[in-house]
Short mmCIF file of C-alpha atoms in Angstrom, two decimals:
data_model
loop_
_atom_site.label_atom_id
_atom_site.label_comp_id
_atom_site.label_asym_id
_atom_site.label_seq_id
_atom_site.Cartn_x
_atom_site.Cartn_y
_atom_site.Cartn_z
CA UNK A 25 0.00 0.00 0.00
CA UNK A 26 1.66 3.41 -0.94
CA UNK A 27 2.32 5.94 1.73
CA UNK A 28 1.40 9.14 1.70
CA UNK A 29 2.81 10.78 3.76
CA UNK A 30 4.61 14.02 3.20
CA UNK A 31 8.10 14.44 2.66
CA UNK A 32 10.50 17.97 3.29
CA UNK A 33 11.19 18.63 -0.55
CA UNK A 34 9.67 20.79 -2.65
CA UNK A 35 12.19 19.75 -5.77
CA UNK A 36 13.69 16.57 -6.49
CA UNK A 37 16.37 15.86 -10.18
CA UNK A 38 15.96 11.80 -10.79
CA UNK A 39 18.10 10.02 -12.98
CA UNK A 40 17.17 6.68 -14.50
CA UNK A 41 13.24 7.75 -14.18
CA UNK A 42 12.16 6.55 -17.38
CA UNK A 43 11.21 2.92 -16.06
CA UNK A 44 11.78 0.53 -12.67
CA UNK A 45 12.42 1.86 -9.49
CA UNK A 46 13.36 5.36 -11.19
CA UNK A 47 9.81 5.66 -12.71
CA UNK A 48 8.48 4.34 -9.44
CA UNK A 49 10.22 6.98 -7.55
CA UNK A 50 8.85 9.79 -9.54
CA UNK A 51 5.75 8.25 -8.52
CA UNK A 52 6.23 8.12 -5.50
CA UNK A 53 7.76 11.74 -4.67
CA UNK A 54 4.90 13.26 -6.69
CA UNK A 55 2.30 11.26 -4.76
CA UNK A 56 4.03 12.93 -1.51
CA UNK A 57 4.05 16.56 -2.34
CA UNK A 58 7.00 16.80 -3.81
CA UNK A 59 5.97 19.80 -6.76
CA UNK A 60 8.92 20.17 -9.39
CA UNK A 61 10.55 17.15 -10.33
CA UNK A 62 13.03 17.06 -13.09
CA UNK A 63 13.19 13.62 -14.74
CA UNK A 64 16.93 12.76 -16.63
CA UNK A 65 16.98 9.49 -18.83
CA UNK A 66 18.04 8.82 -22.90
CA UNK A 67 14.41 8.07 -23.76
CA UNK A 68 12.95 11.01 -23.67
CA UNK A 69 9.74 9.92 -24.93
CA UNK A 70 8.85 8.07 -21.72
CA UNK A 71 9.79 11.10 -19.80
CA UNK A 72 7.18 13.02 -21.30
CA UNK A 73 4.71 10.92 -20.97
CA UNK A 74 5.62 10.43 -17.39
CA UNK A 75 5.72 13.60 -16.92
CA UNK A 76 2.44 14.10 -18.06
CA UNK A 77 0.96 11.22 -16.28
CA UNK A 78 2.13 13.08 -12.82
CA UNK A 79 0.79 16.38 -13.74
CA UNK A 80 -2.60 14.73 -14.38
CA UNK A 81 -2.98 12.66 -11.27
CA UNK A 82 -0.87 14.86 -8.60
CA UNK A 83 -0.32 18.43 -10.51
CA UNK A 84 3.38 17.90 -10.16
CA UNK A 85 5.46 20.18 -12.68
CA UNK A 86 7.84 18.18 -14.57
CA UNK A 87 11.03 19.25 -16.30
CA UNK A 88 12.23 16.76 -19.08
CA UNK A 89 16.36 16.54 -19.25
CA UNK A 90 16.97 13.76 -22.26
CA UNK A 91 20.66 12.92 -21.73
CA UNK A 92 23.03 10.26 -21.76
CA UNK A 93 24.99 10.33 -18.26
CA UNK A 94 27.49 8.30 -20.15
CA UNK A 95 28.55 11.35 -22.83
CA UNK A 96 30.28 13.76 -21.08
CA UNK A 97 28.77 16.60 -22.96
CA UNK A 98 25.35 15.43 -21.74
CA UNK A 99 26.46 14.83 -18.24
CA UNK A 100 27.85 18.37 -17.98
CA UNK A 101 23.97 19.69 -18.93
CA UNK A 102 22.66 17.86 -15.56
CA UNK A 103 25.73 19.62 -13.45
CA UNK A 104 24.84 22.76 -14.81
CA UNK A 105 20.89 22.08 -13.48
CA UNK A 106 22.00 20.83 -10.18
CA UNK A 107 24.59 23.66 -9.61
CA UNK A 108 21.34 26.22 -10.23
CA UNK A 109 20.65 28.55 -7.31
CA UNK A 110 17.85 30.58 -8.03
CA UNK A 111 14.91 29.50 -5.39
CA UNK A 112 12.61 28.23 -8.05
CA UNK A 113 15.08 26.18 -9.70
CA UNK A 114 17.36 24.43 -6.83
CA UNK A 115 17.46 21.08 -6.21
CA UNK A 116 16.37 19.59 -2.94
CA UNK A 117 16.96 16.23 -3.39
CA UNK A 118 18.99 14.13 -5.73
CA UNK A 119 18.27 10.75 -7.02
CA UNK A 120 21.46 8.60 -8.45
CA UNK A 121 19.44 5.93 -9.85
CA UNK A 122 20.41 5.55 -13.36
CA UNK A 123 22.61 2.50 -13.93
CA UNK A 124 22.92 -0.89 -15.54
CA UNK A 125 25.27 -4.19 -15.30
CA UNK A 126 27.17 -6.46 -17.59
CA UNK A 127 26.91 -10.11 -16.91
CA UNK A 128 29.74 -12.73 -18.07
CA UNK A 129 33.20 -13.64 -17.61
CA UNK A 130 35.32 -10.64 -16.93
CA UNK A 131 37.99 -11.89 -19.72
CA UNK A 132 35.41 -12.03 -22.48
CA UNK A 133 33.06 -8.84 -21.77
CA UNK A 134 33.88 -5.66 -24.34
CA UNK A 135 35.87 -3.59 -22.55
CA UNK A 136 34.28 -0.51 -23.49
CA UNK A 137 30.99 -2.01 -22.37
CA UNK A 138 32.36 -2.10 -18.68
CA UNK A 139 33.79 1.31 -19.35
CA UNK A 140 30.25 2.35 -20.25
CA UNK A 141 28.97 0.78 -17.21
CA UNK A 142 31.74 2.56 -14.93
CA UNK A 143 30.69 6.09 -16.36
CA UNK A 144 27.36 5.83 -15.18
CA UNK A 145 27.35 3.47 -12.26
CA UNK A 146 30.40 5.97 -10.95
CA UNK A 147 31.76 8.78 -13.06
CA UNK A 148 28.01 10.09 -13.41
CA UNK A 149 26.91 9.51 -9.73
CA UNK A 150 30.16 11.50 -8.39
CA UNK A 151 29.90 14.11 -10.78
CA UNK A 152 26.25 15.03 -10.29
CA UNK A 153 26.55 14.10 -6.49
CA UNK A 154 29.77 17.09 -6.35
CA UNK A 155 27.12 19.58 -8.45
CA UNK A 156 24.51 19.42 -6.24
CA UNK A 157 26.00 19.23 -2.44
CA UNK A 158 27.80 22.90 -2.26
CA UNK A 159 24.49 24.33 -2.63
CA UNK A 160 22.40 22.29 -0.30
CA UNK A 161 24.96 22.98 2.37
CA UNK A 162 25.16 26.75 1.63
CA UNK A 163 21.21 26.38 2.20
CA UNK A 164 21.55 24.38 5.34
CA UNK A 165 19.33 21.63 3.95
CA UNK A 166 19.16 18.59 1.05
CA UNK A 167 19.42 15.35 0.57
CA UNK A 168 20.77 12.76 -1.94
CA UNK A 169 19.64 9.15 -2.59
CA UNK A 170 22.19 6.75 -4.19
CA UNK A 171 20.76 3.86 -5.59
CA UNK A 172 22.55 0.67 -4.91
CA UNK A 173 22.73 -2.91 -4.87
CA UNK A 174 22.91 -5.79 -2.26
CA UNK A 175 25.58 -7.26 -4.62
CA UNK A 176 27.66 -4.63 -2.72
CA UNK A 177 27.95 -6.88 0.36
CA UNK A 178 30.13 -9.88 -1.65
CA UNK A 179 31.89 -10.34 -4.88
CA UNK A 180 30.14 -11.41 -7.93
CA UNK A 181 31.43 -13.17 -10.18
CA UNK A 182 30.55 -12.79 -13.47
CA UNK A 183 29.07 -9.60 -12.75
CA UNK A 184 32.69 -8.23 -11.56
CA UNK A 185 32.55 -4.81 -12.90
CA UNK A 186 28.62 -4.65 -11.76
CA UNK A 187 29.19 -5.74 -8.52
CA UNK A 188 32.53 -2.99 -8.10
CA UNK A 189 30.71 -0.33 -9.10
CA UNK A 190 27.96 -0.63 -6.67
CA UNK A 191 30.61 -1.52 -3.54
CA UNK A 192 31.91 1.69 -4.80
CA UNK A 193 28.48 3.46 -4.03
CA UNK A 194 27.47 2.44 -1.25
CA UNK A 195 31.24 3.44 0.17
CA UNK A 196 30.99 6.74 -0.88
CA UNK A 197 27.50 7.39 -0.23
CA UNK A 198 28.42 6.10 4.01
CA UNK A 199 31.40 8.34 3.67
CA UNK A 200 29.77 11.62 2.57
CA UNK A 201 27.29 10.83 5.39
CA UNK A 202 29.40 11.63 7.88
CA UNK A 203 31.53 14.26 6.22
CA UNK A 204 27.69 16.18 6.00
CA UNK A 205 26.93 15.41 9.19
CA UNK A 206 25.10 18.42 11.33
CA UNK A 207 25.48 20.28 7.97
CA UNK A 208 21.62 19.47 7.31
CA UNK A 209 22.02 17.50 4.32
CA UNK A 210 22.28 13.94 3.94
CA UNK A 211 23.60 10.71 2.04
CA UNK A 212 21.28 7.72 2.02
CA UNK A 213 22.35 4.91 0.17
CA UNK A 214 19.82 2.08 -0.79
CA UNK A 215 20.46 -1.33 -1.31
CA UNK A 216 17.86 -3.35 -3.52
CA UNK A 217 18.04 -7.33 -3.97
CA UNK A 218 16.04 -8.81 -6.62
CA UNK A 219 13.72 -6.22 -8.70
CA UNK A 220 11.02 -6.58 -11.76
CA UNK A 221 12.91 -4.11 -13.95
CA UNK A 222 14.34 -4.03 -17.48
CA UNK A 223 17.60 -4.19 -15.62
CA UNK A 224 18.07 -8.43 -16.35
CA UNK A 225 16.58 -7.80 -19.81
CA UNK A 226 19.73 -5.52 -20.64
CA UNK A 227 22.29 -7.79 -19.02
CA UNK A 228 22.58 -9.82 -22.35
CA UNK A 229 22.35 -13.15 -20.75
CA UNK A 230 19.12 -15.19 -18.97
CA UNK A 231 20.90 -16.89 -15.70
CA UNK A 232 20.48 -13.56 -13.83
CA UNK A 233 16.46 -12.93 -15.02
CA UNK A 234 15.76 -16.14 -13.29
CA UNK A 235 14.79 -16.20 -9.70
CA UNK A 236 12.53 -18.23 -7.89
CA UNK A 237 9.65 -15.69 -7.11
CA UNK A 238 9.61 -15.15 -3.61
CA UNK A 239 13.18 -13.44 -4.05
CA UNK A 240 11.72 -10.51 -6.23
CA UNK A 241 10.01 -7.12 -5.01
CA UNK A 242 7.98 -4.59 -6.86
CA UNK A 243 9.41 -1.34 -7.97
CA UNK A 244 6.99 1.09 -6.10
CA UNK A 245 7.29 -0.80 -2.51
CA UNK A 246 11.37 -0.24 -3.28
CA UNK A 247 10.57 3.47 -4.09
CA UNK A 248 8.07 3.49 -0.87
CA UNK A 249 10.68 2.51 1.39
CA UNK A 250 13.79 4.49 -0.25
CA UNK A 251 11.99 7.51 0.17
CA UNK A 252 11.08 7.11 3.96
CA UNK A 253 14.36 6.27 4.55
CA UNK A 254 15.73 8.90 3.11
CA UNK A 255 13.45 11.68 4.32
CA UNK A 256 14.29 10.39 8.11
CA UNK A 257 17.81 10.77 7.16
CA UNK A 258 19.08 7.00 6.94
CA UNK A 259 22.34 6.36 6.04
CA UNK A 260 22.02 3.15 4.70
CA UNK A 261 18.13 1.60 3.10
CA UNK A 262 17.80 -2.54 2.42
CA UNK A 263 14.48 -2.76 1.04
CA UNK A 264 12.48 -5.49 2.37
CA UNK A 265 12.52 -8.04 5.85
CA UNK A 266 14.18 -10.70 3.67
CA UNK A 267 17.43 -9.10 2.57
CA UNK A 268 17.84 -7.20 5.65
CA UNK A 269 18.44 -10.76 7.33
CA UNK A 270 20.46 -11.48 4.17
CA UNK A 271 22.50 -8.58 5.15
CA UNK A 272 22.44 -9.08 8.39
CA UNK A 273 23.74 -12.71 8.05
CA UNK A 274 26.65 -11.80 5.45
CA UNK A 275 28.30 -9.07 6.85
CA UNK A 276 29.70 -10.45 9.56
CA UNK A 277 31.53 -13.09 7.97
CA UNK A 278 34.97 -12.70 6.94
CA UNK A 279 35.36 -11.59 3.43
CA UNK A 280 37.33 -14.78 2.06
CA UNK A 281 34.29 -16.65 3.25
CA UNK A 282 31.68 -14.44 1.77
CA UNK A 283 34.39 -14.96 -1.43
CA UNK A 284 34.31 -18.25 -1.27
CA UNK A 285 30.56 -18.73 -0.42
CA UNK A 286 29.68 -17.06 -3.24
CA UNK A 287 31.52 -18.47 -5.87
CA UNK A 288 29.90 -21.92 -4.73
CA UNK A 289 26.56 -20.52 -4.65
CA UNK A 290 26.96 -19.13 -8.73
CA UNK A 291 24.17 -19.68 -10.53
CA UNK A 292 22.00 -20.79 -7.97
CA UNK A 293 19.00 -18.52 -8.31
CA UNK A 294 18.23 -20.03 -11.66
CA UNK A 295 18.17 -23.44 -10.46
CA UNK A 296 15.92 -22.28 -7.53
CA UNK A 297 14.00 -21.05 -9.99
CA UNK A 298 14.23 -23.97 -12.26
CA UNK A 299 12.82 -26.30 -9.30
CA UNK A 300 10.04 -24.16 -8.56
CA UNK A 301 8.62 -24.08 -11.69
CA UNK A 302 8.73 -27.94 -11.86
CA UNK A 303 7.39 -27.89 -8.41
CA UNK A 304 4.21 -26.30 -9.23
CA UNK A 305 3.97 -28.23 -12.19
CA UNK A 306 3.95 -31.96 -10.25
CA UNK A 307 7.36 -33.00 -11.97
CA UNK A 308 10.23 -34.49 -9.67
CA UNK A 309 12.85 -32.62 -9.08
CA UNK A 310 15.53 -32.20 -12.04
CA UNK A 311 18.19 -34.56 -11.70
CA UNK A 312 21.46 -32.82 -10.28
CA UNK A 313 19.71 -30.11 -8.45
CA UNK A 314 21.21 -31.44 -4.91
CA UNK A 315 22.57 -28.80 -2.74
CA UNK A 316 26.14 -29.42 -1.32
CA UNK A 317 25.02 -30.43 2.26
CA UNK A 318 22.63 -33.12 0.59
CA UNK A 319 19.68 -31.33 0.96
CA UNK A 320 17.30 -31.46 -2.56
CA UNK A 321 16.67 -28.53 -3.90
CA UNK A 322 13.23 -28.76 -3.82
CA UNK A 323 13.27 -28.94 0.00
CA UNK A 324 15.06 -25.66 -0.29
CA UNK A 325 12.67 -23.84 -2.42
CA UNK A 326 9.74 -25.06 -0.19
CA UNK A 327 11.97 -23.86 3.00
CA UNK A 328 13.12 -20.57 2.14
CA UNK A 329 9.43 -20.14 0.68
CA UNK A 330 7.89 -20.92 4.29
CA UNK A 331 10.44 -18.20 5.78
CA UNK A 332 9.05 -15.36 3.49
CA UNK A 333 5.43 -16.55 4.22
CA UNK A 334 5.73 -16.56 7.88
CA UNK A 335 7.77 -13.40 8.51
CA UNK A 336 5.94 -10.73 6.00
CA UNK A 337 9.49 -10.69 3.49
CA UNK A 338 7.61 -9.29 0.98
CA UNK A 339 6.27 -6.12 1.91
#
């Protein structure tokens, strides 16, 4: 169920809002009184018709910036916006959400693919993320939301570069919160597992768009909860009861294990995935789907399942 409840922004410049949890976010800020929202993303198109989707149902004005974070010359357009001062054009709150990942063996991958993927996932969030803080402090007030990953908690292999770039986030958005602190603006950093986005449709490859379904969450109860957090000035947001236990459980292991425990667990999602499909279907469980400890896969599925029923996961 959305929230309504009101948030202290009257602006708010999000990046990546043409679809998933960037749409959802627009959504979301314009259903909670936020009035000038200025929506970046390459397909311009959608923007618009965002845009006028929110004016319609919540009479938010909407300012369409078409740009590709990844071209310099475009990038520089959205510092230029951010760095504006005037009272009806500064930015209250910025949204890093724009991103996307590369899935396969580092060795093989195009190399200026993972450059691409750097420039946005890092180059752009830095850049607008420097534009927009030395006026929010000047003003005593402000807030940025860096959009993250829970892939930032262990390597991934086969999603190296993805899984750097989002470690590199969620470090820098924890450090500028306390550089900022008691200046009245602040850094909260959110940390999404599984999402329904285009996001696996763009990695190239179908391993990582399988997932057995109780793994998954919507975009707008991601948006719900990034926004709350970030209007009570969290440093940190992991969307959902599920993967804050997931978090919770990793991060105090020592980080050979968490290497090692990952690289053991590859691929595992899509055979979770695999065996709850057949599952609901009546067939037996595929042959070779037995976890390490002995324990059938199946079992799993129907375990892990019975945790997110019981303890409201999915919110």
């Amino acid at each position: 169920m959305q929230s309504f409840r009101a948030v202290p922004w009257s602006s708010a410049l999000i990046t990546g809002a043409s679809a998933g949890i960037g749409e959802a976010l627009a959504e979301q800020l314009a259903s909670r009184g936020v009035g000038r929202l200025v929506l970046v993303a390459r397909r311009g198109d959608r923007l618009r018709a965002l845009g006028e989707e929110l004016l319609r149902r919540h009479g938010t004005e909407v300012e369409v910036l078409e740009a590709d974070l990844c071209d310099p010359a475009a990038r520089a357009r959205v510092e230029q916006r951010l760095a504006e001062e005037a009272p009806d054009r500064a930015i209250e709150l910025l949204v890093n959400n724009a991103g996307f990942g590369t899935a396969g063996d580092f060795v093989e991958l195009p190399v200026d693919g993972e450059q691409r993927e750097i420039d946005l996932n890092i180059t752009a969030v830095v850049r607008l993320t420097r534009a927009v803080l030395p006026g929010m402090v000047a003003r005593g007030r402000g807030a940025v939301m860096n959009v993250s990953s829970m892939a930032t908690y262990q390597p991934t292999p086969r999603m190296a570069t993805y899984g750097g770039t989002k470690a590199f986030v969620t470090l820098f958005s924890e450090a500028l919160f306390e550089e900022l602190r008691g200046t009245g603006v602040t850094v909260t950093c959110v940390l999404p597992g599984y999402v329904r986005t285009e996001f696996q449709s763009h990695l190239g490859t179908s391993e990582y768009e399988q997932a057995p379904s109780f793994v998954w969450m919507r975009p707008p109860d991601v948006a719900r909860m990034a926004v709350t957090a970030t209007a009570k000035g969290r440093a940190l947001c992991i969307p959902g009861s599920m993967y804050q236990v997931a978090a919770a459980l990793i991060s105090p292991l020592p980080r050979s294990a968490r290497r090692i425990l990952i690289g053991k667990l590859s691929g595992l999602p899509a055979k979770l995935a695999a065996l709850e499909t057949a599952a609901a279907a009546g067939d037996p469980t595929p042959a070779g789907l037995v976890e390490a400890d002995g324990v059938q896969g199946r079992e799993l599925v129907a375990h892990v399942a019975g945790v997110d029923e019981t303890d409201g996961a999915r919110p």
